[in-house]
PDB file of C-alpha atoms in Angstrom:
ATOM      1  CA  MET I  27      11.772 -30.145  -7.665  1.00  0.00           C
ATOM      2  CA  SER I  28      12.709 -27.609 -10.379  1.00  0.00           C
ATOM      3  CA  GLU I  29      11.802 -23.952 -10.261  1.00  0.00           C
ATOM      4  CA  LYS I  30      12.033 -21.126 -12.768  1.00  0.00           C
ATOM      5  CA  LEU I  31      15.575 -19.824 -12.980  1.00  0.00           C
ATOM      6  CA  GLN I  32      14.670 -16.143 -12.447  1.00  0.00           C
ATOM      7  CA  LYS I  33      12.706 -17.030  -9.319  1.00  0.00           C
ATOM      8  CA  VAL I  34      15.622 -18.959  -7.892  1.00  0.00           C
ATOM      9  CA  LEU I  35      18.101 -16.164  -8.594  1.00  0.00           C
ATOM     10  CA  ALA I  36      15.767 -13.614  -7.092  1.00  0.00           C
ATOM     11  CA  ARG I  37      15.287 -15.654  -3.942  1.00  0.00           C
ATOM     12  CA  SER I  38      19.078 -16.102  -3.671  1.00  0.00           C
ATOM     13  CA  GLY I  39      19.450 -12.318  -3.395  1.00  0.00           C
ATOM     14  CA  VAL I  40      21.097 -11.637  -6.724  1.00  0.00           C
ATOM     15  CA  GLY I  41      18.356  -9.102  -7.735  1.00  0.00           C
ATOM     16  CA  SER I  42      14.657  -8.718  -8.289  1.00  0.00           C
ATOM     17  CA  ARG I  43      12.872 -11.173 -10.589  1.00  0.00           C
ATOM     18  CA  ARG I  44      12.597  -8.453 -13.237  1.00  0.00           C
ATOM     19  CA  GLU I  45      16.324  -7.804 -13.111  1.00  0.00           C
ATOM     20  CA  MET I  46      17.073 -11.532 -13.405  1.00  0.00           C
ATOM     21  CA  GLU I  47      14.893 -11.777 -16.481  1.00  0.00           C
ATOM     22  CA  GLU I  48      16.959  -9.030 -18.040  1.00  0.00           C
ATOM     23  CA  TYR I  49      20.153 -10.770 -17.048  1.00  0.00           C
ATOM     24  CA  ILE I  50      19.027 -14.066 -18.608  1.00  0.00           C
ATOM     25  CA  SER I  51      17.920 -12.338 -21.813  1.00  0.00           C
ATOM     26  CA  ALA I  52      21.326 -10.669 -22.041  1.00  0.00           C
ATOM     27  CA  GLY I  53      23.116 -14.066 -21.816  1.00  0.00           C
ATOM     28  CA  ARG I  54      24.737 -13.216 -18.445  1.00  0.00           C
ATOM     29  CA  VAL I  55      23.502 -16.407 -16.723  1.00  0.00           C
ATOM     30  CA  THR I  56      24.758 -19.969 -17.279  1.00  0.00           C
ATOM     31  CA  VAL I  57      23.484 -23.324 -16.004  1.00  0.00           C
ATOM     32  CA  ASP I  58      25.947 -26.212 -15.970  1.00  0.00           C
ATOM     33  CA  GLY I  59      28.206 -24.274 -18.298  1.00  0.00           C
ATOM     34  CA  LYS I  60      25.546 -23.471 -20.933  1.00  0.00           C
ATOM     35  CA  VAL I  61      23.987 -20.031 -21.540  1.00  0.00           C
ATOM     36  CA  ALA I  62      20.516 -19.989 -19.931  1.00  0.00           C
ATOM     37  CA  HIS I  63      17.279 -18.794 -21.601  1.00  0.00           C
ATOM     38  CA  LEU I  64      14.052 -17.389 -20.272  1.00  0.00           C
ATOM     39  CA  GLY I  65      11.766 -20.225 -19.217  1.00  0.00           C
ATOM     40  CA  ASP I  66      14.578 -22.517 -18.041  1.00  0.00           C
ATOM     41  CA  ARG I  67      14.063 -24.401 -14.804  1.00  0.00           C
ATOM     42  CA  VAL I  68      16.733 -25.497 -12.402  1.00  0.00           C
ATOM     43  CA  THR I  69      17.201 -27.790  -9.434  1.00  0.00           C
ATOM     44  CA  ALA I  70      19.383 -27.373  -6.330  1.00  0.00           C
ATOM     45  CA  THR I  71      21.992 -29.748  -7.786  1.00  0.00           C
ATOM     46  CA  GLN I  72      22.770 -27.634 -10.833  1.00  0.00           C
ATOM     47  CA  GLN I  73      25.611 -25.110 -11.137  1.00  0.00           C
ATOM     48  CA  VAL I  74      24.351 -21.557 -11.774  1.00  0.00           C
ATOM     49  CA  ARG I  75      26.628 -18.634 -12.558  1.00  0.00           C
ATOM     50  CA  VAL I  76      25.943 -14.964 -13.143  1.00  0.00           C
ATOM     51  CA  ASP I  77      28.636 -13.081 -15.059  1.00  0.00           C
ATOM     52  CA  GLY I  78      30.893 -16.069 -14.379  1.00  0.00           C
ATOM     53  CA  HIS I  79      30.433 -15.972 -10.615  1.00  0.00           C
ATOM     54  CA  PRO I  80      28.801 -19.002  -8.941  1.00  0.00           C
ATOM     55  CA  VAL I  81      25.461 -18.482  -7.190  1.00  0.00           C
ATOM     56  CA  LYS I  82      24.491 -20.510  -4.183  1.00  0.00           C
ATOM     57  CA  ILE I  83      20.910 -21.654  -4.842  1.00  0.00           C
ATOM     58  CA  ALA I  84      18.997 -20.936  -1.639  1.00  0.00           C
ATOM     59  CA  ALA I  85      15.930 -22.982  -0.709  1.00  0.00           C
ATOM     60  CA  GLU I  86      12.993 -21.084   0.754  1.00  0.00           C
ATOM     61  CA  THR I  87      13.494 -22.845   4.104  1.00  0.00           C
ATOM     62  CA  GLU I  88      17.206 -21.887   4.238  1.00  0.00           C
ATOM     63  CA  GLN I  89      16.929 -18.182   3.603  1.00  0.00           C
ATOM     64  CA  ILE I  90      16.174 -15.639   6.336  1.00  0.00           C
ATOM     65  CA  CYS I  91      14.290 -12.723   4.857  1.00  0.00           C
ATOM     66  CA  ARG I  92      15.431  -9.353   6.080  1.00  0.00           C
ATOM     67  CA  VAL I  93      13.802  -5.993   5.427  1.00  0.00           C
ATOM     68  CA  ILE I  94      15.040  -2.522   6.304  1.00  0.00           C
ATOM     69  CA  ALA I  95      13.500   0.982   6.177  1.00  0.00           C
ATOM     70  CA  TYR I  96      15.740   3.650   4.716  1.00  0.00           C
ATOM     71  CA  HIS I  97      14.961   7.370   4.978  1.00  0.00           C
ATOM     72  CA  LYS I  98      16.053   8.542   1.514  1.00  0.00           C
ATOM     73  CA  PRO I  99      17.163  12.104   1.307  1.00  0.00           C
ATOM     74  CA  GLU I 100      16.827  14.241  -1.820  1.00  0.00           C
ATOM     75  CA  GLY I 101      19.821  14.072  -4.134  1.00  0.00           C
ATOM     76  CA  GLU I 102      20.402  10.326  -3.998  1.00  0.00           C
ATOM     77  CA  ILE I 103      19.610   7.968  -6.891  1.00  0.00           C
ATOM     78  CA  CYS I 104      18.269   4.430  -6.685  1.00  0.00           C
ATOM     79  CA  SER I 105      21.026   2.737  -8.648  1.00  0.00           C
ATOM     80  CA  ARG I 106      24.008   0.802  -7.347  1.00  0.00           C
ATOM     81  CA  THR I 107      26.466   2.930  -9.371  1.00  0.00           C
ATOM     82  CA  ASP I 108      26.237   6.201 -11.268  1.00  0.00           C
ATOM     83  CA  PRO I 109      28.513   7.266 -14.214  1.00  0.00           C
ATOM     84  CA  GLU I 110      28.036  10.902 -13.085  1.00  0.00           C
ATOM     85  CA  GLY I 111      29.344  10.125  -9.574  1.00  0.00           C
ATOM     86  CA  ARG I 112      26.125  11.086  -7.794  1.00  0.00           C
ATOM     87  CA  PRO I 113      25.456   9.533  -4.383  1.00  0.00           C
ATOM     88  CA  THR I 114      23.330   6.409  -4.373  1.00  0.00           C
ATOM     89  CA  VAL I 115      20.959   4.974  -1.785  1.00  0.00           C
ATOM     90  CA  PHE I 116      23.161   1.832  -1.508  1.00  0.00           C
ATOM     91  CA  GLU I 117      26.140   3.701  -0.095  1.00  0.00           C
ATOM     92  CA  ARG I 118      24.613   4.108   3.342  1.00  0.00           C
ATOM     93  CA  LEU I 119      23.166   0.591   3.799  1.00  0.00           C
ATOM     94  CA  PRO I 120      24.657  -1.905   6.236  1.00  0.00           C
ATOM     95  CA  LYS I 121      27.103  -4.409   4.840  1.00  0.00           C
ATOM     96  CA  ILE I 122      25.896  -8.050   4.721  1.00  0.00           C
ATOM     97  CA  GLN I 123      27.483 -11.370   3.723  1.00  0.00           C
ATOM     98  CA  GLY I 124      26.008 -14.019   1.482  1.00  0.00           C
ATOM     99  CA  ALA I 125      23.225 -11.723   0.204  1.00  0.00           C
ATOM    100  CA  ARG I 126      22.632  -8.189  -1.012  1.00  0.00           C
ATOM    101  CA  TRP I 127      20.024  -5.521  -0.509  1.00  0.00           C
ATOM    102  CA  ILE I 128      17.351  -5.165  -3.192  1.00  0.00           C
ATOM    103  CA  ALA I 129      15.298  -1.993  -3.417  1.00  0.00           C
ATOM    104  CA  ILE I 130      11.497  -2.467  -3.298  1.00  0.00           C
ATOM    105  CA  GLY I 131      10.621   0.107  -5.941  1.00  0.00           C
ATOM    106  CA  ARG I 132      12.364   3.383  -6.529  1.00  0.00           C
ATOM    107  CA  LEU I 133      12.187   7.048  -5.693  1.00  0.00           C
ATOM    108  CA  ASP I 134      13.481   9.647  -8.137  1.00  0.00           C
ATOM    109  CA  ILE I 135      16.459  11.884  -7.251  1.00  0.00           C
ATOM    110  CA  ASN I 136      14.227  14.746  -6.045  1.00  0.00           C
ATOM    111  CA  THR I 137      11.930  12.606  -3.942  1.00  0.00           C
ATOM    112  CA  SER I 138      12.663  11.694  -0.293  1.00  0.00           C
ATOM    113  CA  GLY I 139      11.107   9.455   2.318  1.00  0.00           C
ATOM    114  CA  LEU I 140      10.506   5.797   3.023  1.00  0.00           C
ATOM    115  CA  LEU I 141      12.364   3.320   0.797  1.00  0.00           C
ATOM    116  CA  LEU I 142      12.288  -0.394   1.662  1.00  0.00           C
ATOM    117  CA  PHE I 143      15.053  -2.900   0.966  1.00  0.00           C
ATOM    118  CA  THR I 144      15.037  -6.681   1.349  1.00  0.00           C
ATOM    119  CA  THR I 145      17.409  -9.589   0.838  1.00  0.00           C
ATOM    120  CA  ASP I 146      14.550 -11.635  -0.754  1.00  0.00           C
ATOM    121  CA  GLY I 147      14.168 -10.897  -4.466  1.00  0.00           C
ATOM    122  CA  GLU I 148      10.832 -12.775  -4.703  1.00  0.00           C
ATOM    123  CA  LEU I 149       9.381 -10.583  -1.911  1.00  0.00           C
ATOM    124  CA  ALA I 150      10.642  -7.441  -3.725  1.00  0.00           C
ATOM    125  CA  ASN I 151       9.184  -8.604  -7.042  1.00  0.00           C
ATOM    126  CA  ARG I 152       5.728  -9.269  -5.595  1.00  0.00           C
ATOM    127  CA  LEU I 153       5.503  -6.071  -3.607  1.00  0.00           C
ATOM    128  CA  MET I 154       6.299  -4.105  -6.772  1.00  0.00           C
ATOM    129  CA  HIS I 155       3.783  -5.962  -8.874  1.00  0.00           C
ATOM    130  CA  PRO I 156       0.564  -3.949  -9.536  1.00  0.00           C
ATOM    131  CA  LYS I 157      -1.726  -6.943  -9.060  1.00  0.00           C
ATOM    132  CA  PHE I 158      -1.113  -6.966  -5.318  1.00  0.00           C
ATOM    133  CA  GLU I 159      -2.154  -3.270  -5.068  1.00  0.00           C
ATOM    134  CA  VAL I 160       0.100  -2.353  -2.120  1.00  0.00           C
ATOM    135  CA  GLU I 161      -0.619   1.235  -1.071  1.00  0.00           C
ATOM    136  CA  ARG I 162       2.030   3.905  -1.247  1.00  0.00           C
ATOM    137  CA  GLU I 163       1.241   7.223   0.462  1.00  0.00           C
ATOM    138  CA  TYR I 164       3.034  10.496  -0.344  1.00  0.00           C
ATOM    139  CA  ALA I 165       3.150  13.932   1.202  1.00  0.00           C
ATOM    140  CA  VAL I 166       3.066  16.453  -1.699  1.00  0.00           C
ATOM    141  CA  ARG I 167       3.623  20.199  -1.615  1.00  0.00           C
ATOM    142  CA  ILE I 168       1.859  21.835  -4.498  1.00  0.00           C
ATOM    143  CA  PHE I 169       2.699  25.245  -6.004  1.00  0.00           C
ATOM    144  CA  GLY I 170      -0.374  26.654  -7.714  1.00  0.00           C
ATOM    145  CA  ASP I 171      -4.101  26.977  -7.267  1.00  0.00           C
ATOM    146  CA  VAL I 172      -5.856  23.612  -6.726  1.00  0.00           C
ATOM    147  CA  THR I 173      -9.613  23.445  -7.381  1.00  0.00           C
ATOM    148  CA  ASP I 174     -12.214  20.858  -6.460  1.00  0.00           C
ATOM    149  CA  ALA I 175     -12.607  20.037 -10.170  1.00  0.00           C
ATOM    150  CA  MET I 176      -8.875  19.178 -10.326  1.00  0.00           C
ATOM    151  CA  ILE I 177      -9.131  16.976  -7.292  1.00  0.00           C
ATOM    152  CA  GLN I 178     -12.068  15.151  -8.777  1.00  0.00           C
ATOM    153  CA  LYS I 179     -10.179  14.532 -12.045  1.00  0.00           C
ATOM    154  CA  LEU I 180      -7.162  13.142 -10.184  1.00  0.00           C
ATOM    155  CA  ARG I 181      -9.479  10.755  -8.252  1.00  0.00           C
ATOM    156  CA  MET I 182     -11.295   9.612 -11.378  1.00  0.00           C
ATOM    157  CA  GLY I 183      -8.204   9.288 -13.496  1.00  0.00           C
ATOM    158  CA  VAL I 184      -6.056  11.304 -15.869  1.00  0.00           C
ATOM    159  CA  GLU I 185      -4.386  10.232 -19.124  1.00  0.00           C
ATOM    160  CA  LEU I 186      -0.609  10.050 -18.997  1.00  0.00           C
ATOM    161  CA  GLU I 187       1.928   8.996 -21.697  1.00  0.00           C
ATOM    162  CA  ASP I 188       1.968   5.390 -20.301  1.00  0.00           C
ATOM    163  CA  GLY I 189      -1.809   5.078 -19.617  1.00  0.00           C
ATOM    164  CA  LYS I 190      -4.528   6.266 -17.309  1.00  0.00           C
ATOM    165  CA  ALA I 191      -3.655   6.863 -13.591  1.00  0.00           C
ATOM    166  CA  ASN I 192      -5.557   7.942 -10.596  1.00  0.00           C
ATOM    167  CA  PHE I 193      -5.125   8.622  -6.873  1.00  0.00           C
ATOM    168  CA  LYS I 194      -6.956   6.190  -4.600  1.00  0.00           C
ATOM    169  CA  LYS I 195      -7.170   8.910  -1.935  1.00  0.00           C
ATOM    170  CA  ILE I 196      -6.412  12.671  -1.758  1.00  0.00           C
ATOM    171  CA  LYS I 197      -6.452  14.601   1.492  1.00  0.00           C
ATOM    172  CA  ALA I 198      -5.746  18.288   1.950  1.00  0.00           C
ATOM    173  CA  MET I 199      -3.173  18.946   4.742  1.00  0.00           C
ATOM    174  CA  GLY I 200      -3.070  22.752   4.818  1.00  0.00           C
ATOM    175  CA  GLY I 201      -0.340  25.212   3.866  1.00  0.00           C
ATOM    176  CA  GLU I 202       0.194  28.887   3.248  1.00  0.00           C
ATOM    177  CA  GLY I 203      -0.474  31.050   0.173  1.00  0.00           C
ATOM    178  CA  ILE I 204      -0.280  29.033  -3.032  1.00  0.00           C
ATOM    179  CA  ASN I 205       1.902  26.408  -1.435  1.00  0.00           C
ATOM    180  CA  ARG I 206      -0.449  23.668  -0.199  1.00  0.00           C
ATOM    181  CA  TRP I 207       0.244  20.211   1.153  1.00  0.00           C
ATOM    182  CA  TYR I 208      -1.718  17.153   0.204  1.00  0.00           C
ATOM    183  CA  HIS I 209      -1.425  13.429   1.060  1.00  0.00           C
ATOM    184  CA  VAL I 210      -2.110  11.109  -1.870  1.00  0.00           C
ATOM    185  CA  VAL I 211      -2.306   7.331  -2.102  1.00  0.00           C
ATOM    186  CA  LEU I 212      -1.402   5.086  -5.062  1.00  0.00           C
ATOM    187  CA  THR I 213      -1.388   1.359  -5.531  1.00  0.00           C
ATOM    188  CA  GLU I 214       1.320   1.217  -8.215  1.00  0.00           C
ATOM    189  CA  GLY I 215       4.764   2.731  -8.731  1.00  0.00           C
ATOM    190  CA  ARG I 216       5.191   4.068 -12.222  1.00  0.00           C
ATOM    191  CA  ASN I 217       8.131   6.431 -13.009  1.00  0.00           C
ATOM    192  CA  ARG I 218       7.469   9.952 -11.578  1.00  0.00           C
ATOM    193  CA  GLU I 219       3.746   9.166 -11.496  1.00  0.00           C
ATOM    194  CA  VAL I 220       2.768  11.452  -8.672  1.00  0.00           C
ATOM    195  CA  ARG I 221       4.566  14.450 -10.245  1.00  0.00           C
ATOM    196  CA  ARG I 222       3.174  13.760 -13.727  1.00  0.00           C
ATOM    197  CA  MET I 223      -0.402  13.489 -12.474  1.00  0.00           C
ATOM    198  CA  TRP I 224      -0.306  16.869 -10.721  1.00  0.00           C
ATOM    199  CA  GLU I 225       1.538  18.426 -13.688  1.00  0.00           C
ATOM    200  CA  SER I 226      -1.324  17.310 -15.953  1.00  0.00           C
ATOM    201  CA  GLN I 227      -3.485  19.738 -14.015  1.00  0.00           C
ATOM    202  CA  GLY I 228      -1.156  22.688 -14.573  1.00  0.00           C
ATOM    203  CA  VAL I 229       0.379  22.815 -11.148  1.00  0.00           C
ATOM    204  CA  VAL I 230       3.914  22.003  -9.937  1.00  0.00           C
ATOM    205  CA  VAL I 231       5.107  19.611  -7.270  1.00  0.00           C
ATOM    206  CA  SER I 232       7.673  21.555  -5.240  1.00  0.00           C
ATOM    207  CA  ARG I 233       8.242  18.848  -2.595  1.00  0.00           C
ATOM    208  CA  LEU I 234       7.524  15.101  -2.609  1.00  0.00           C
ATOM    209  CA  MET I 235       8.022  12.622   0.207  1.00  0.00           C
ATOM    210  CA  ARG I 236       6.859   9.006   0.577  1.00  0.00           C
ATOM    211  CA  VAL I 237       5.528   8.525   4.120  1.00  0.00           C
ATOM    212  CA  ARG I 238       4.002   5.047   4.028  1.00  0.00           C
ATOM    213  CA  TYR I 239       4.321   1.708   2.222  1.00  0.00           C
ATOM    214  CA  GLY I 240       1.423  -0.636   3.001  1.00  0.00           C
ATOM    215  CA  ASP I 241       0.856  -0.178   6.740  1.00  0.00           C
ATOM    216  CA  LEU I 242       4.520   0.651   7.368  1.00  0.00           C
ATOM    217  CA  VAL I 243       5.041   4.377   8.021  1.00  0.00           C
ATOM    218  CA  LEU I 244       8.304   6.245   7.885  1.00  0.00           C
ATOM    219  CA  PRO I 245       9.717   5.991  11.457  1.00  0.00           C
ATOM    220  CA  LYS I 246       9.703   9.395  13.157  1.00  0.00           C
ATOM    221  CA  HIS I 247      13.018   8.787  14.852  1.00  0.00           C
ATOM    222  CA  LEU I 248      14.809   7.886  11.617  1.00  0.00           C
ATOM    223  CA  PRO I 249      17.006  10.719  10.265  1.00  0.00           C
ATOM    224  CA  ALA I 250      17.442  11.281   6.517  1.00  0.00           C
ATOM    225  CA  GLY I 251      20.153   8.946   5.399  1.00  0.00           C
ATOM    226  CA  GLY I 252      19.496   6.535   8.197  1.00  0.00           C
ATOM    227  CA  TYR I 253      18.094   3.013   8.206  1.00  0.00           C
ATOM    228  CA  SER I 254      16.400   0.636  10.612  1.00  0.00           C
ATOM    229  CA  GLU I 255      15.783  -3.131  10.331  1.00  0.00           C
ATOM    230  CA  TYR I 256      12.231  -4.409  10.798  1.00  0.00           C
ATOM    231  CA  PRO I 257      11.551  -7.149  13.323  1.00  0.00           C
ATOM    232  CA  LEU I 258       9.826 -10.442  12.473  1.00  0.00           C
ATOM    233  CA  ALA I 259       6.276  -9.137  12.796  1.00  0.00           C
ATOM    234  CA  GLU I 260       6.709  -6.404  10.195  1.00  0.00           C
ATOM    235  CA  VAL I 261       8.588  -8.758   7.819  1.00  0.00           C
ATOM    236  CA  ASN I 262       5.768 -11.267   8.042  1.00  0.00           C
ATOM    237  CA  TYR I 263       3.172  -8.513   7.476  1.00  0.00           C
ATOM    238  CA  LEU I 264       4.821  -7.689   4.146  1.00  0.00           C
ATOM    239  CA  ARG I 265       5.089 -11.414   3.206  1.00  0.00           C
ATOM    240  CA  LYS I 266       1.390 -11.971   3.998  1.00  0.00           C
ATOM    241  CA  LEU I 267       0.426  -9.043   1.764  1.00  0.00           C
ATOM    242  CA  VAL I 268       1.855 -10.884  -1.235  1.00  0.00           C
ATOM    243  CA  ASN I 269       0.935 -14.474  -0.299  1.00  0.00           C
ATOM    244  CA  LEU I 270       4.337 -15.655   0.834  1.00  0.00           C
ATOM    245  CA  THR I 271       4.910 -18.002   3.731  1.00  0.00           C
ATOM    246  CA  ALA I 272       5.733 -16.552   7.119  1.00  0.00           C
ATOM    247  CA  GLU I 273       9.285 -16.431   8.419  1.00  0.00           C
ATOM    248  CA  THR I 274      10.169 -18.049  11.734  1.00  0.00           C
ATOM    249  CA  GLU I 275      13.540 -16.349  12.294  1.00  0.00           C
ATOM    250  CA  SER I 276      14.879 -12.801  12.309  1.00  0.00           C
ATOM    251  CA  LEU I 277      18.347 -11.262  12.441  1.00  0.00           C
ATOM    252  CA  ALA I 278      16.968  -7.944  13.780  1.00  0.00           C
ATOM    253  CA  LYS I 279      18.194  -7.422  17.355  1.00  0.00           C
ATOM    254  CA  PRO I 280      15.664  -6.214  19.916  1.00  0.00           C
ATOM    255  CA  GLU I 281      16.681  -2.951  21.612  1.00  0.00           C
ATOM    256  CA  ASP I 282      15.369  -0.788  24.397  1.00  0.00           C
ATOM    257  CA  ARG I 283      14.846   2.966  24.221  1.00  0.00           C
ATOM    258  CA  ASP I 284      18.406   3.907  25.325  1.00  0.00           C
ATOM    259  CA  GLU I 285      19.922   1.493  22.869  1.00  0.00           C
ATOM    260  CA  ARG I 286      17.806   2.942  20.040  1.00  0.00           C
ATOM    261  CA  ARG I 287      18.788   6.495  21.051  1.00  0.00           C
ATOM    262  CA  ARG I 288      22.500   5.559  20.972  1.00  0.00           C
ATOM    263  CA  ARG I 289      22.090   3.870  17.592  1.00  0.00           C
ATOM    264  CA  MET I 290      20.200   6.887  16.128  1.00  0.00           C
ATOM    265  CA  ALA I 291      22.853   9.295  17.409  1.00  0.00           C
ATOM    266  CA  SER I 292      25.536   7.141  15.790  1.00  0.00           C
ATOM    267  CA  ILE I 293      23.596   7.146  12.492  1.00  0.00           C
ATOM    268  CA  LYS I 294      23.197  10.921  12.606  1.00  0.00           C
ATOM    269  CA  ARG I 295      26.989  11.396  13.102  1.00  0.00           C
ATOM    270  CA  ALA I 296      27.718   8.973  10.243  1.00  0.00           C
ATOM    271  CA  VAL I 297      25.203  10.723   7.963  1.00  0.00           C
ATOM    272  CA  ARG I 298      26.759  14.139   8.633  1.00  0.00           C
ATOM    273  CA  LYS I 299      30.241  12.899   7.890  1.00  0.00           C
ATOM    274  CA  HIS I 300      28.979  11.183   4.681  1.00  0.00           C
ATOM    275  CA  GLN I 301      27.174  14.348   3.534  1.00  0.00           C
ATOM    276  CA  ILE I 302      30.302  16.514   4.161  1.00  0.00           C
ATOM    277  CA  ALA I 303      32.445  14.024   2.267  1.00  0.00           C
ATOM    278  CA  VAL I 304      30.007  13.952  -0.700  1.00  0.00           C
ATOM    279  CA  LYS I 305      29.768  17.746  -0.891  1.00  0.00           C
ATOM    280  CA  SER I 306      33.588  18.122  -0.833  1.00  0.00           C
ATOM    281  CA  GLY I 307      34.059  15.369  -3.366  1.00  0.00           C
ATOM    282  CA  GLU I 308      36.232  13.405  -1.032  1.00  0.00           C
ATOM    283  CA  LYS I 309      35.993  10.036   0.778  1.00  0.00           C
ATOM    284  CA  PRO I 310      35.261  10.007   4.476  1.00  0.00           C
ATOM    285  CA  ALA I 311      38.370  10.212   6.595  1.00  0.00           C
ATOM    286  CA  LYS I 312      38.127   6.551   7.752  1.00  0.00           C
ATOM    287  CA  GLU I 313      38.301   5.418   4.133  1.00  0.00           C
ATOM    288  CA  GLU I 314      41.300   7.575   3.114  1.00  0.00           C
ATOM    289  CA  LYS I 315      44.623   5.906   2.583  1.00  0.00           C
ATOM    290  CA  ALA I 316      47.869   7.323   3.914  1.00  0.00           C
ATOM    291  CA  PRO I 317      49.801   9.150   1.185  1.00  0.00           C
ATOM    292  CA  LYS I 318      52.703   7.172  -0.343  1.00  0.00           C
ATOM    293  CA  ALA I 319      56.213   8.430   0.349  1.00  0.00           C
ATOM    294  CA  LYS I 320      58.033  10.093  -2.561  1.00  0.00           C
ATOM    295  CA  PRO I 321      60.786   8.074  -4.269  1.00  0.00           C
ATOM    296  CA  THR I 322      63.475  10.367  -2.764  1.00  0.00           C
ATOM    297  CA  GLU I 323      62.164   9.714   0.671  1.00  0.00           C
ATOM    298  CA  GLN I 324      62.089   5.875   0.419  1.00  0.00           C
ATOM    299  CA  ARG I 325      64.918   4.190   2.295  1.00  0.00           C
ATOM    300  CA  SER I 326      65.721   0.545   2.571  1.00  0.00           C
ATOM    301  CA  PRO I 327      65.243  -0.727   6.133  1.00  0.00           C
ATOM    302  CA  LYS I 328      68.313  -0.899   8.354  1.00  0.00           C
ATOM    303  CA  PRO I 329      69.439  -4.348   9.469  1.00  0.00           C
ATOM    304  CA  LYS I 330      68.481  -5.251  13.002  1.00  0.00           C
ATOM    305  CA  ALA I 331      71.356  -5.018  15.436  1.00  0.00           C
ATOM    306  CA  LYS I 332      72.185  -8.006  17.531  1.00  0.00           C
ATOM    307  CA  GLY I 333      72.451  -7.898  21.281  1.00  0.00           C
ATOM    308  CA  PRO I 334      70.546  -5.732  23.759  1.00  0.00           C
ATOM    309  CA  ALA I 335      68.624  -2.754  22.404  1.00  0.00           C
ATOM    310  CA  PRO I 336      70.308   0.621  22.923  1.00  0.00           C
ATOM    311  CA  LYS I 337      68.836   2.917  25.536  1.00  0.00           C
ATOM    312  CA  LYS I 338      66.589   5.593  24.240  1.00  0.00           C
ATOM    313  CA  ARG I 339      67.794   9.170  24.639  1.00  0.00           C
ATOM    314  CA  THR I 340      65.543  11.739  26.136  1.00  0.00           C
ATOM    315  CA  ARG I 341      65.441  15.014  24.198  1.00  0.00           C
ATOM    316  CA  ILE I 342      65.250  18.163  26.157  1.00  0.00           C
TER     317      ILE I 342
END
């Protein structure tokens, strides 16, 4: 049976369906040697290439869907590369073969918290689509006076540059002086939406953190810059949310409390090293290459002497 090209590419882990549509429109995808177009359908027997590289078409039954939770710190961007050299969320993710991690939505550079990644582009596409109304909960610290009238407006809806927006829920969480914390819930993920909604009321968001996606909350034990893979139950919860069939296998390894503590301690050490390297503008020590010898110091290797090796002299 044939399927839409962008859907097949997304399921194969090349990117989200939206990204694949952009690739196809830009002429970066070929099918059997011919440039593909939006709306093309393919079968498992056809040759598909992206930027000249062959793509293994994965059937739904062959692919094992993986999902990880990443605790994004402030200062990282949600792109694979950055011309300005800023750190990206993909630098700290575990390496995998035969697939790649796809971000489920984005958080801006000044926002921290829960960011999900998956190897299944179709799952990522559906979870980001507004029609499924998956809840996102944020902890927001507001600088400024917040009135009941402002809260009511934010619940009912405010006009933004890209259309009307409203919070599904707003809950006051306390604070001191004119710095107050609130938890807000959205069912869509427009660019800087939470910040823009509060700013429309004349107040400033001084801290923003995503704490929940659907029913999945940011794990308390997960340090900023760390990640944790979800077991089968959580993966199937997300798939059920967006009407995808349940998975029967998982690559997540079960671990007891001691194993988790050791893994978290290892992640914290790796995160600290990574942060130090980023601040200093250098690569971590394990990635550094030994300096090359100067031309004057290079010597041709001496021929090996025949016979028994000479005894080593002990220096005193």
